[in-house]
Amino acid sequence: EDQVTQSPEALRLQEGESSSLNCSYTVSGLRGLFWYRQDPGKGPEFLFTLYSAGEEKEKERLKATLTKKESFLHITAPKPEDSATYLCARGGNKLTFGTGTQLKVEL
Amino acid sequence: GAVVSQHPSWVICKSGTSVKIECRSLDFQATTMFWYRQFPKQSLMLMATSNEGSKATYEQGVEKDKFLINHASLTLSTLTVTSAHPEDSSFYICSARASANTEAFFGQGTRLTVV
């Protein structure tokens, strides 16, 4: 069974305090590892796709990395507008999501 | 990124009536569309996977006669909630992808309230 586990469940940061979110997944049959951002009451917004171990993608203050069993979303010098729930998903026949990390960035 | 449009964004219906939600990929052809349900402060729960021209594959515990999914073209999928009841009230979200190896893009979601 496809599984995706995200940690921590919730994270509170001060503005400018960098941190990382973790996503671990079942490897068999993987077709891509995806990161999304979701704001309350909205559909998830696509951020990154990673396919191979060692791959990295960056966008503004976010950088996603992939190893053989895990992916990390690094947030550098976050701002309050980065507050959201960050979801990772495992690609394959289905798109299986983790439970998300709820990030709150405070002034 | 690609655009997926979901309509309506919110709907209120009476118990016992049916509601149809549309999901359109506006700038790409979607071979696969997914339908999710999301409860407050919880993650996305996959309801069904729909491939164009084929019957949808429903997840365990999802009633296929209650949640009718049609994927008649490469740009449109619909979810019909039949004989809706208050416990069907939820946030329904669709997503679409061009192929099995690519990312999926999401609609805005539909807030369904059954009264």
PDB file of C-alpha atoms in Angstrom:
ATOM      1  CA  GLU A   1       0.000   0.000   0.000  1.00  0.00           C
ATOM      2  CA  ASP A   2       1.269   3.457  -0.925  1.00  0.00           C
ATOM      3  CA  GLN A   3       2.124   5.473   2.141  1.00  0.00           C
ATOM      4  CA  VAL A   4       3.228   9.048   2.692  1.00  0.00           C
ATOM      5  CA  THR A   5       4.163  10.376   6.120  1.00  0.00           C
ATOM      6  CA  GLN A   6       4.830  14.010   6.863  1.00  0.00           C
ATOM      7  CA  SER A   7       6.399  15.604   9.914  1.00  0.00           C
ATOM      8  CA  PRO A   8       5.990  17.672  11.911  1.00  0.00           C
ATOM      9  CA  GLU A   9       2.199  17.988  11.912  1.00  0.00           C
ATOM     10  CA  ALA A  10       2.462  21.624  12.868  1.00  0.00           C
ATOM     11  CA  LEU A  11       5.321  24.092  12.963  1.00  0.00           C
ATOM     12  CA  ARG A  12       5.451  27.596  14.343  1.00  0.00           C
ATOM     13  CA  LEU A  13       8.351  29.800  13.237  1.00  0.00           C
ATOM     14  CA  GLN A  14       9.408  33.346  13.803  1.00  0.00           C
ATOM     15  CA  GLU A  15       9.845  35.430  10.682  1.00  0.00           C
ATOM     16  CA  GLY A  16      13.342  34.748   9.332  1.00  0.00           C
ATOM     17  CA  GLU A  17      13.727  31.448  11.222  1.00  0.00           C
ATOM     18  CA  SER A  18      14.630  28.794   8.661  1.00  0.00           C
ATOM     19  CA  SER A  19      13.451  25.187   8.999  1.00  0.00           C
ATOM     20  CA  SER A  20      12.683  21.994   7.092  1.00  0.00           C
ATOM     21  CA  LEU A  21       9.615  19.841   6.587  1.00  0.00           C
ATOM     22  CA  ASN A  22       9.930  16.103   6.083  1.00  0.00           C
ATOM     23  CA  CYS A  23       8.087  13.687   3.813  1.00  0.00           C
ATOM     24  CA  SER A  24       8.822   9.958   3.772  1.00  0.00           C
ATOM     25  CA  TYR A  25       7.188   7.595   1.287  1.00  0.00           C
ATOM     26  CA  THR A  26       6.986   4.043   0.027  1.00  0.00           C
ATOM     27  CA  VAL A  27       9.446   3.677  -2.793  1.00  0.00           C
ATOM     28  CA  SER A  28       7.982   0.880  -4.908  1.00  0.00           C
ATOM     29  CA  GLY A  29       6.335   2.124  -8.093  1.00  0.00           C
ATOM     30  CA  LEU A  30       7.076   5.756  -7.372  1.00  0.00           C
ATOM     31  CA  ARG A  31       6.397   8.114 -10.241  1.00  0.00           C
ATOM     32  CA  GLY A  32       7.386  11.455  -8.892  1.00  0.00           C
ATOM     33  CA  LEU A  33       7.213  13.153  -5.517  1.00  0.00           C
ATOM     34  CA  PHE A  34       5.171  16.333  -5.459  1.00  0.00           C
ATOM     35  CA  TRP A  35       4.924  19.262  -3.069  1.00  0.00           C
ATOM     36  CA  TYR A  36       1.870  21.472  -2.762  1.00  0.00           C
ATOM     37  CA  ARG A  37       0.814  24.421  -0.681  1.00  0.00           C
ATOM     38  CA  GLN A  38      -2.774  24.715   0.529  1.00  0.00           C
ATOM     39  CA  ASP A  39      -4.404  27.797   1.978  1.00  0.00           C
ATOM     40  CA  PRO A  40      -7.636  27.443   3.993  1.00  0.00           C
ATOM     41  CA  GLY A  41     -10.718  26.956   1.839  1.00  0.00           C
ATOM     42  CA  LYS A  42      -8.734  26.549  -1.382  1.00  0.00           C
ATOM     43  CA  GLY A  43      -7.435  23.748  -3.541  1.00  0.00           C
ATOM     44  CA  PRO A  44      -3.744  22.842  -3.266  1.00  0.00           C
ATOM     45  CA  GLU A  45      -1.313  24.907  -5.312  1.00  0.00           C
ATOM     46  CA  PHE A  46       1.451  22.994  -7.082  1.00  0.00           C
ATOM     47  CA  LEU A  47       5.011  23.818  -5.982  1.00  0.00           C
ATOM     48  CA  PHE A  48       7.538  21.185  -7.092  1.00  0.00           C
ATOM     49  CA  THR A  49       8.031  17.825  -8.770  1.00  0.00           C
ATOM     50  CA  LEU A  50      11.034  15.636  -7.953  1.00  0.00           C
ATOM     51  CA  TYR A  51      11.851  12.409  -9.750  1.00  0.00           C
ATOM     52  CA  SER A  52      15.355  11.290  -8.824  1.00  0.00           C
ATOM     53  CA  ALA A  53      17.391  11.014  -5.630  1.00  0.00           C
ATOM     54  CA  GLY A  54      19.688  14.020  -5.403  1.00  0.00           C
ATOM     55  CA  GLU A  55      17.346  16.263  -7.336  1.00  0.00           C
ATOM     56  CA  GLU A  56      16.646  19.750  -5.991  1.00  0.00           C
ATOM     57  CA  LYS A  57      14.151  22.439  -7.021  1.00  0.00           C
ATOM     58  CA  GLU A  58      13.919  26.009  -5.758  1.00  0.00           C
ATOM     59  CA  LYS A  59      11.314  28.733  -5.793  1.00  0.00           C
ATOM     60  CA  GLU A  60      11.792  31.939  -3.837  1.00  0.00           C
ATOM     61  CA  ARG A  61      12.273  30.931  -0.177  1.00  0.00           C
ATOM     62  CA  LEU A  62      11.451  27.260  -0.776  1.00  0.00           C
ATOM     63  CA  LYS A  63      13.758  24.450  -1.799  1.00  0.00           C
ATOM     64  CA  ALA A  64      12.686  20.834  -2.221  1.00  0.00           C
ATOM     65  CA  THR A  65      15.147  17.953  -2.126  1.00  0.00           C
ATOM     66  CA  LEU A  66      14.790  14.216  -2.646  1.00  0.00           C
ATOM     67  CA  THR A  67      16.648  11.195  -1.299  1.00  0.00           C
ATOM     68  CA  LYS A  68      15.852   7.540  -1.887  1.00  0.00           C
ATOM     69  CA  LYS A  69      13.301   7.430   0.920  1.00  0.00           C
ATOM     70  CA  GLU A  70      12.548  11.012   1.911  1.00  0.00           C
ATOM     71  CA  SER A  71      11.930  14.469   0.626  1.00  0.00           C
ATOM     72  CA  PHE A  72      12.519  17.720   2.434  1.00  0.00           C
ATOM     73  CA  LEU A  73      11.007  21.140   1.928  1.00  0.00           C
ATOM     74  CA  HIS A  74      13.444  23.725   3.209  1.00  0.00           C
ATOM     75  CA  ILE A  75      12.087  27.156   4.044  1.00  0.00           C
ATOM     76  CA  THR A  76      14.703  29.883   4.248  1.00  0.00           C
ATOM     77  CA  ALA A  77      13.972  33.132   6.111  1.00  0.00           C
ATOM     78  CA  PRO A  78      10.209  32.598   6.023  1.00  0.00           C
ATOM     79  CA  LYS A  79       7.698  35.415   5.995  1.00  0.00           C
ATOM     80  CA  PRO A  80       4.149  35.465   7.424  1.00  0.00           C
ATOM     81  CA  GLU A  81       2.757  34.969   3.908  1.00  0.00           C
ATOM     82  CA  ASP A  82       4.433  31.560   3.835  1.00  0.00           C
ATOM     83  CA  SER A  83       1.934  30.400   6.461  1.00  0.00           C
ATOM     84  CA  ALA A  84      -0.081  27.547   4.955  1.00  0.00           C
ATOM     85  CA  THR A  85      -0.395  23.776   5.003  1.00  0.00           C
ATOM     86  CA  TYR A  86       2.317  22.079   2.955  1.00  0.00           C
ATOM     87  CA  LEU A  87       1.424  18.733   1.449  1.00  0.00           C
ATOM     88  CA  CYS A  88       3.581  16.170  -0.233  1.00  0.00           C
ATOM     89  CA  ALA A  89       2.186  13.533  -2.539  1.00  0.00           C
ATOM     90  CA  ARG A  90       3.476  10.324  -4.019  1.00  0.00           C
ATOM     91  CA  GLY A  91       2.858   9.855  -7.726  1.00  0.00           C
ATOM     92  CA  GLY A  92       1.861   6.573  -9.284  1.00  0.00           C
ATOM     93  CA  ASN A  93      -1.429   5.104 -10.461  1.00  0.00           C
ATOM     94  CA  LYS A  94      -2.942   7.174  -7.697  1.00  0.00           C
ATOM     95  CA  LEU A  95      -1.814  10.435  -6.187  1.00  0.00           C
ATOM     96  CA  THR A  96      -1.383   9.700  -2.478  1.00  0.00           C
ATOM     97  CA  PHE A  97      -1.070  12.575  -0.040  1.00  0.00           C
ATOM     98  CA  GLY A  98       0.470  12.871   3.374  1.00  0.00           C
ATOM     99  CA  THR A  99      -1.446  14.548   6.173  1.00  0.00           C
ATOM    100  CA  GLY A 100       0.444  17.798   5.723  1.00  0.00           C
ATOM    101  CA  THR A 101       2.460  20.187   7.846  1.00  0.00           C
ATOM    102  CA  GLN A 102       0.604  23.241   9.064  1.00  0.00           C
ATOM    103  CA  LEU A 103       3.124  26.093   9.057  1.00  0.00           C
ATOM    104  CA  LYS A 104       2.557  29.332  10.937  1.00  0.00           C
ATOM    105  CA  VAL A 105       5.122  32.119  10.547  1.00  0.00           C
ATOM    106  CA  GLU A 106       4.853  34.904  13.068  1.00  0.00           C
ATOM    107  CA  LEU A 107       6.263  38.423  13.098  1.00  0.00           C
TER     108      LEU A 107
ATOM    109  CA  GLY B   1       1.244  26.170 -13.915  1.00  0.00           C
ATOM    110  CA  ALA B   2      -1.678  24.615 -15.705  1.00  0.00           C
ATOM    111  CA  VAL B   3      -5.209  25.686 -14.900  1.00  0.00           C
ATOM    112  CA  VAL B   4      -7.982  23.488 -13.559  1.00  0.00           C
ATOM    113  CA  SER B   5     -11.364  25.092 -13.083  1.00  0.00           C
ATOM    114  CA  GLN B   6     -13.922  23.646 -10.684  1.00  0.00           C
ATOM    115  CA  HIS B   7     -17.507  24.796 -10.556  1.00  0.00           C
ATOM    116  CA  PRO B   8     -19.409  25.728  -8.499  1.00  0.00           C
ATOM    117  CA  SER B   9     -17.164  26.987  -5.727  1.00  0.00           C
ATOM    118  CA  TRP B  10     -19.961  26.555  -3.227  1.00  0.00           C
ATOM    119  CA  VAL B  11     -23.453  25.076  -3.260  1.00  0.00           C
ATOM    120  CA  ILE B  12     -26.257  24.636  -0.755  1.00  0.00           C
ATOM    121  CA  CYS B  13     -28.836  21.973  -1.495  1.00  0.00           C
ATOM    122  CA  LYS B  14     -31.763  20.344   0.209  1.00  0.00           C
ATOM    123  CA  SER B  15     -31.500  16.852   1.606  1.00  0.00           C
ATOM    124  CA  GLY B  16     -32.518  14.260  -0.974  1.00  0.00           C
ATOM    125  CA  THR B  17     -31.543  16.273  -4.030  1.00  0.00           C
ATOM    126  CA  SER B  18     -28.568  15.692  -6.330  1.00  0.00           C
ATOM    127  CA  VAL B  19     -25.689  18.043  -6.976  1.00  0.00           C
ATOM    128  CA  LYS B  20     -23.251  18.042  -9.893  1.00  0.00           C
ATOM    129  CA  ILE B  21     -19.735  19.428  -9.640  1.00  0.00           C
ATOM    130  CA  GLU B  22     -17.674  20.076 -12.768  1.00  0.00           C
ATOM    131  CA  CYS B  23     -13.928  19.932 -13.151  1.00  0.00           C
ATOM    132  CA  ARG B  24     -12.278  21.244 -16.316  1.00  0.00           C
ATOM    133  CA  SER B  25      -8.662  21.315 -17.396  1.00  0.00           C
ATOM    134  CA  LEU B  26      -8.432  24.571 -19.336  1.00  0.00           C
ATOM    135  CA  ASP B  27      -5.029  24.394 -21.017  1.00  0.00           C
ATOM    136  CA  PHE B  28      -4.048  20.731 -21.155  1.00  0.00           C
ATOM    137  CA  GLN B  29      -5.564  17.350 -21.820  1.00  0.00           C
ATOM    138  CA  ALA B  30      -6.113  15.367 -18.651  1.00  0.00           C
ATOM    139  CA  THR B  31      -5.875  11.620 -19.092  1.00  0.00           C
ATOM    140  CA  THR B  32      -6.555  11.193 -15.388  1.00  0.00           C
ATOM    141  CA  MET B  33      -8.668  13.169 -12.956  1.00  0.00           C
ATOM    142  CA  PHE B  34      -8.931  12.598  -9.236  1.00  0.00           C
ATOM    143  CA  TRP B  35     -11.730  13.496  -6.851  1.00  0.00           C
ATOM    144  CA  TYR B  36     -10.980  14.203  -3.204  1.00  0.00           C
ATOM    145  CA  ARG B  37     -12.975  15.023  -0.119  1.00  0.00           C
ATOM    146  CA  GLN B  38     -11.503  17.090   2.670  1.00  0.00           C
ATOM    147  CA  PHE B  39     -12.799  17.485   6.203  1.00  0.00           C
ATOM    148  CA  PRO B  40     -11.827  20.517   8.312  1.00  0.00           C
ATOM    149  CA  LYS B  41      -8.152  20.503   9.288  1.00  0.00           C
ATOM    150  CA  GLN B  42      -7.611  17.114   7.669  1.00  0.00           C
ATOM    151  CA  SER B  43      -5.745  16.063   4.570  1.00  0.00           C
ATOM    152  CA  LEU B  44      -7.179  15.121   1.217  1.00  0.00           C
ATOM    153  CA  MET B  45      -9.061  11.837   1.118  1.00  0.00           C
ATOM    154  CA  LEU B  46      -9.019  10.268  -2.339  1.00  0.00           C
ATOM    155  CA  MET B  47     -12.505   9.219  -3.398  1.00  0.00           C
ATOM    156  CA  ALA B  48     -11.922   7.990  -6.926  1.00  0.00           C
ATOM    157  CA  THR B  49      -9.589   8.014  -9.890  1.00  0.00           C
ATOM    158  CA  SER B  50     -11.072   8.634 -13.280  1.00  0.00           C
ATOM    159  CA  ASN B  51      -9.431   7.940 -16.637  1.00  0.00           C
ATOM    160  CA  GLU B  52     -10.925   9.406 -19.784  1.00  0.00           C
ATOM    161  CA  GLY B  53     -13.309   7.028 -21.454  1.00  0.00           C
ATOM    162  CA  SER B  54     -13.175   4.469 -18.632  1.00  0.00           C
ATOM    163  CA  LYS B  55     -15.197   3.803 -15.529  1.00  0.00           C
ATOM    164  CA  ALA B  56     -13.889   5.465 -12.405  1.00  0.00           C
ATOM    165  CA  THR B  57     -11.979   3.452  -9.822  1.00  0.00           C
ATOM    166  CA  TYR B  58     -13.385   4.105  -6.384  1.00  0.00           C
ATOM    167  CA  GLU B  59     -11.490   3.891  -3.119  1.00  0.00           C
ATOM    168  CA  GLN B  60     -12.598   1.440  -0.495  1.00  0.00           C
ATOM    169  CA  GLY B  61     -15.576   2.730   1.449  1.00  0.00           C
ATOM    170  CA  VAL B  62     -16.711   5.215  -1.200  1.00  0.00           C
ATOM    171  CA  GLU B  63     -20.181   4.407  -2.526  1.00  0.00           C
ATOM    172  CA  LYS B  64     -20.042   4.483  -6.311  1.00  0.00           C
ATOM    173  CA  ASP B  65     -23.828   4.721  -6.624  1.00  0.00           C
ATOM    174  CA  LYS B  66     -23.869   7.771  -4.429  1.00  0.00           C
ATOM    175  CA  PHE B  67     -20.876   9.565  -5.928  1.00  0.00           C
ATOM    176  CA  LEU B  68     -21.242   9.260  -9.684  1.00  0.00           C
ATOM    177  CA  ILE B  69     -18.153  10.200 -11.655  1.00  0.00           C
ATOM    178  CA  ASN B  70     -18.063  10.791 -15.376  1.00  0.00           C
ATOM    179  CA  HIS B  71     -14.930  11.568 -17.384  1.00  0.00           C
ATOM    180  CA  ALA B  72     -16.387  11.918 -20.842  1.00  0.00           C
ATOM    181  CA  SER B  73     -13.611  13.972 -22.419  1.00  0.00           C
ATOM    182  CA  LEU B  74      -9.960  14.831 -21.894  1.00  0.00           C
ATOM    183  CA  THR B  75     -10.913  18.168 -20.374  1.00  0.00           C
ATOM    184  CA  LEU B  76     -14.005  17.481 -18.306  1.00  0.00           C
ATOM    185  CA  SER B  77     -14.931  15.293 -15.371  1.00  0.00           C
ATOM    186  CA  THR B  78     -18.052  15.562 -13.249  1.00  0.00           C
ATOM    187  CA  LEU B  79     -18.934  14.361  -9.772  1.00  0.00           C
ATOM    188  CA  THR B  80     -22.612  13.979  -8.962  1.00  0.00           C
ATOM    189  CA  VAL B  81     -23.608  13.553  -5.350  1.00  0.00           C
ATOM    190  CA  THR B  82     -26.928  11.739  -5.528  1.00  0.00           C
ATOM    191  CA  SER B  83     -29.640  11.925  -2.869  1.00  0.00           C
ATOM    192  CA  ALA B  84     -27.446  14.161  -0.772  1.00  0.00           C
ATOM    193  CA  HIS B  85     -27.689  14.074   3.011  1.00  0.00           C
ATOM    194  CA  PRO B  86     -26.216  16.405   5.639  1.00  0.00           C
ATOM    195  CA  GLU B  87     -23.336  13.991   6.257  1.00  0.00           C
ATOM    196  CA  ASP B  88     -22.263  14.553   2.638  1.00  0.00           C
ATOM    197  CA  SER B  89     -21.537  18.180   3.471  1.00  0.00           C
ATOM    198  CA  SER B  90     -17.841  18.666   2.854  1.00  0.00           C
ATOM    199  CA  PHE B  91     -15.171  20.301   0.706  1.00  0.00           C
ATOM    200  CA  TYR B  92     -14.765  18.437  -2.586  1.00  0.00           C
ATOM    201  CA  ILE B  93     -11.676  19.009  -4.714  1.00  0.00           C
ATOM    202  CA  CYS B  94     -10.731  17.701  -8.138  1.00  0.00           C
ATOM    203  CA  SER B  95      -7.331  17.437  -9.714  1.00  0.00           C
ATOM    204  CA  ALA B  96      -6.142  16.614 -13.205  1.00  0.00           C
ATOM    205  CA  ARG B  97      -2.894  15.404 -14.723  1.00  0.00           C
ATOM    206  CA  ALA B  98      -1.701  14.888 -18.243  1.00  0.00           C
ATOM    207  CA  SER B  99       0.099  11.603 -17.632  1.00  0.00           C
ATOM    208  CA  ALA B 100       1.054   9.219 -14.833  1.00  0.00           C
ATOM    209  CA  ASN B 101       4.518  10.739 -14.501  1.00  0.00           C
ATOM    210  CA  THR B 102       3.475  14.367 -14.245  1.00  0.00           C
ATOM    211  CA  GLU B 103       2.170  16.609 -11.527  1.00  0.00           C
ATOM    212  CA  ALA B 104      -1.534  17.073 -10.952  1.00  0.00           C
ATOM    213  CA  PHE B 105      -3.167  20.481 -10.813  1.00  0.00           C
ATOM    214  CA  PHE B 106      -6.077  21.220  -8.559  1.00  0.00           C
ATOM    215  CA  GLY B 107      -9.352  23.011  -8.884  1.00  0.00           C
ATOM    216  CA  GLN B 108     -10.449  25.625  -6.387  1.00  0.00           C
ATOM    217  CA  GLY B 109     -12.669  23.192  -4.514  1.00  0.00           C
ATOM    218  CA  THR B 110     -16.428  23.080  -3.950  1.00  0.00           C
ATOM    219  CA  ARG B 111     -17.959  23.643  -0.542  1.00  0.00           C
ATOM    220  CA  LEU B 112     -21.123  21.528  -0.411  1.00  0.00           C
ATOM    221  CA  THR B 113     -23.653  22.144   2.341  1.00  0.00           C
ATOM    222  CA  VAL B 114     -26.694  19.882   2.538  1.00  0.00           C
ATOM    223  CA  VAL B 115     -29.554  21.247   4.635  1.00  0.00           C
TER     224      VAL B 115
END
